[in-house]
Tab-separated table of C-alpha atoms in Angstrom:
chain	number	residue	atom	x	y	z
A	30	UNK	CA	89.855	84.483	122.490
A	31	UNK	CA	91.082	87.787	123.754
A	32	UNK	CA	93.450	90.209	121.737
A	33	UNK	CA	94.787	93.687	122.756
A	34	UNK	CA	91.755	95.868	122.753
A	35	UNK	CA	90.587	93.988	125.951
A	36	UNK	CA	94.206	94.173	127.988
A	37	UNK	CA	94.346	97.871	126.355
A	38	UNK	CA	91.238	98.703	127.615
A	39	UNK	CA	92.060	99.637	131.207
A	40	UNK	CA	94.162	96.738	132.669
A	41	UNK	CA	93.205	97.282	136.190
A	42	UNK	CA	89.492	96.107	135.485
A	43	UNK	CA	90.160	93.939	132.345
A	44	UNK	CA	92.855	92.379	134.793
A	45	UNK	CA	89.844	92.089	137.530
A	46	UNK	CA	87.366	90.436	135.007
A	47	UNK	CA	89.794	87.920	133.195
A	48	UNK	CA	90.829	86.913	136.874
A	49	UNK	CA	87.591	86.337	137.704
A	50	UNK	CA	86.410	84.495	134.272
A	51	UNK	CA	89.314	82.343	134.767
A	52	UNK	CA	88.629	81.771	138.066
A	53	UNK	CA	85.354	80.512	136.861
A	54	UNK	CA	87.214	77.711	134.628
A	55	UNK	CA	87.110	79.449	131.654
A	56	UNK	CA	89.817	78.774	129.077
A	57	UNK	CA	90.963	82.231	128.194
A	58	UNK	CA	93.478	81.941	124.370
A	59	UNK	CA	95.097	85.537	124.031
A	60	UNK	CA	95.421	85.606	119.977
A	61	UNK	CA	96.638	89.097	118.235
A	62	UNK	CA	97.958	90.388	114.953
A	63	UNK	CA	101.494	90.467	115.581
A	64	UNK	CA	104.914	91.956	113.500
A	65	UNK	CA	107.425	89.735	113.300
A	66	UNK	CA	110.031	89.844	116.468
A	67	UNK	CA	107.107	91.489	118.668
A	68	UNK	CA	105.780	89.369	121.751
A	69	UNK	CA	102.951	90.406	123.405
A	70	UNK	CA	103.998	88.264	126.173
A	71	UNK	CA	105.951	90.740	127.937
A	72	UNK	CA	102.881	93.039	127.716
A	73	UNK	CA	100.976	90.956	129.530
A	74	UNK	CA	103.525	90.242	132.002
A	75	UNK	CA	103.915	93.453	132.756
A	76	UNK	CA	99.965	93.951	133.179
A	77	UNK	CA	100.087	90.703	135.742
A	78	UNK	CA	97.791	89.107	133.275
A	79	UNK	CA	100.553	86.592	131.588
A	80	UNK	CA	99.270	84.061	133.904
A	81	UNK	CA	95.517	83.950	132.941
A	82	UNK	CA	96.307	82.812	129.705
A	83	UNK	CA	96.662	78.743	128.673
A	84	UNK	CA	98.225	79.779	125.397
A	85	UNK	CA	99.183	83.133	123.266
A	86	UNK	CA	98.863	83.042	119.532
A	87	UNK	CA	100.636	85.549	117.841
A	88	UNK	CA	100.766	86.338	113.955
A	89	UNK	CA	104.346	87.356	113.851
A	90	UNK	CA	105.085	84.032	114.898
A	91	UNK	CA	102.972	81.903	113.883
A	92	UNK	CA	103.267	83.433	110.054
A	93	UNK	CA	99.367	83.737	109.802
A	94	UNK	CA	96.920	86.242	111.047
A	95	UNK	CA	93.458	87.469	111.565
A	96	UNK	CA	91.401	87.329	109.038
A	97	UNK	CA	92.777	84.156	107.574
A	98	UNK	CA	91.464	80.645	108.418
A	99	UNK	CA	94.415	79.144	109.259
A	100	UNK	CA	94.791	81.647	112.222
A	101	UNK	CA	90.852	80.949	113.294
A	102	UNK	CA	91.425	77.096	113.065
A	103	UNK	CA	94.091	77.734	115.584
A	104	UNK	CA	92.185	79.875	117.945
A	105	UNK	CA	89.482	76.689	118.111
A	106	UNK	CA	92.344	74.635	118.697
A	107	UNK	CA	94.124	76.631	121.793
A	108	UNK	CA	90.188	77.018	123.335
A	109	UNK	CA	90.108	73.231	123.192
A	110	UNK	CA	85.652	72.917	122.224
A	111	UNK	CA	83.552	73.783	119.475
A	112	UNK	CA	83.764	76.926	117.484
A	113	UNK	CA	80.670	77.673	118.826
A	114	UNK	CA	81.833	77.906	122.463
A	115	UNK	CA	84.529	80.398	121.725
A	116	UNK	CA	83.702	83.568	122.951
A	117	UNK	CA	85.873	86.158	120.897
A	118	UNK	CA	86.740	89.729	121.886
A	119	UNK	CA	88.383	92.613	120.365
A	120	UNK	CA	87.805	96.229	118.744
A	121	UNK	CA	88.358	95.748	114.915
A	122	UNK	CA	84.607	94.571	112.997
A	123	UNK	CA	87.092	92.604	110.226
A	124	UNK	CA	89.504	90.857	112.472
A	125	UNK	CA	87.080	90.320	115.504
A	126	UNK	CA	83.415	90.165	114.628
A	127	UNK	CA	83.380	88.952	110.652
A	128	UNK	CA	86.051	86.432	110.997
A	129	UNK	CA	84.910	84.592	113.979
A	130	UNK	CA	81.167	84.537	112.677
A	131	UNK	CA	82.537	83.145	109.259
A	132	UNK	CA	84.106	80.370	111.244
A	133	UNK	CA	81.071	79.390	113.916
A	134	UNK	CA	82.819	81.325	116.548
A	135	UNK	CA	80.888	84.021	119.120
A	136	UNK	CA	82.123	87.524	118.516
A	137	UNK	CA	81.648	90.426	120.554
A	138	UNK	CA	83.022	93.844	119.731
A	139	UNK	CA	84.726	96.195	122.741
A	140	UNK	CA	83.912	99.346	121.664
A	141	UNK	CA	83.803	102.073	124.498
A	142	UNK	CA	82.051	104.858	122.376
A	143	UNK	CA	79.913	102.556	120.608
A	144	UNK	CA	79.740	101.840	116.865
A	145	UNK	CA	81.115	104.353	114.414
A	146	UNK	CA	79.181	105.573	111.718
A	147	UNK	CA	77.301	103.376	108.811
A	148	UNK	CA	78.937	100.406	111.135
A	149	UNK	CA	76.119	97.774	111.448
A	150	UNK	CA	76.482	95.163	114.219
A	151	UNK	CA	76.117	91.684	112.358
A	152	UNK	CA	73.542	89.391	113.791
A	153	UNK	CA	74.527	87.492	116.796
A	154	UNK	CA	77.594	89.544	117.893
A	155	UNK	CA	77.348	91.176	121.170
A	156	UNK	CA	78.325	95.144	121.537
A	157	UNK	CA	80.393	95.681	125.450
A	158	UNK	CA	81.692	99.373	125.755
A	159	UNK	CA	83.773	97.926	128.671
A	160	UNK	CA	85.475	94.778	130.116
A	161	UNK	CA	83.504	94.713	132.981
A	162	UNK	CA	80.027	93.822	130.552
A	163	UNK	CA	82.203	90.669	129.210
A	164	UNK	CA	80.587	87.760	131.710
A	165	UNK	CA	77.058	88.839	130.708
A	166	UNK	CA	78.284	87.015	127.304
A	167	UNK	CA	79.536	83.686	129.284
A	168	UNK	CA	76.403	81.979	130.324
């Protein structure tokens, strides 16, 4: 699972790395925290990254969102194996580290300056402070 802070995060390499992870047969599941009548979509068309992607879950249209369940049983759904085997990325220690660890999933936090203060990295998360540390986390 991939959400914005990994396109956001310089598109030229994240574009490099997600071509090359996909190339690798990974299933890559864009999910984000959406408004209503917003599609992320278009974002990543216009990044060249729309392709890499077998499905895009969005809140504002699906009606639930990270941190809720529902929108984690959904994510394991899209990636198609056991929460264990989904790798999920983003910025937000909430949305993209606790919530996937509640549900079995593998988080790892993008975070180009590091953690912020009194943030403690939870136990089995994985800390990149750019896209280009992401396969380290595959194998």
């Amino acid at each position: 699972m991939v959400d914005d802070g990994v396109i956001d995060h310089g598109v030229a390499e994240s574009g490099e790395v997600l071509r090359a992870i996909a190339a690798a047969g990974v299933r890559l599941v864009f999910a984000g925290n959406t408004e209503p009548g917003d599609d992320r979509r278009a974002r990543l068309r216009t990044a060249g990254l729309a392709d890499l992607f077998a499905v895009v879950l969005q809140s504002g249209q699906l009606g639930v969102a990270k941190p809720g369940l529902i929108f984690y049983r959904l994510v394991v759904a899209a990636a198609g194996c056991p929460p264990d085997r989904v790798l999920c990325v983003g910025r937000d220690m909430a949305r993209d580290v606790v919530g996937p660890l509640v549900h079995g999933m593998r988080p790892v936090l993008l975070r180009p300056d590091g953690l912020g203060p009194g943030e403690l990295l939870p136990y089995g998360t994985g800390l990149i402070r750019c896209v280009g540390e992401l396969p380290a986390f595959l194998g």
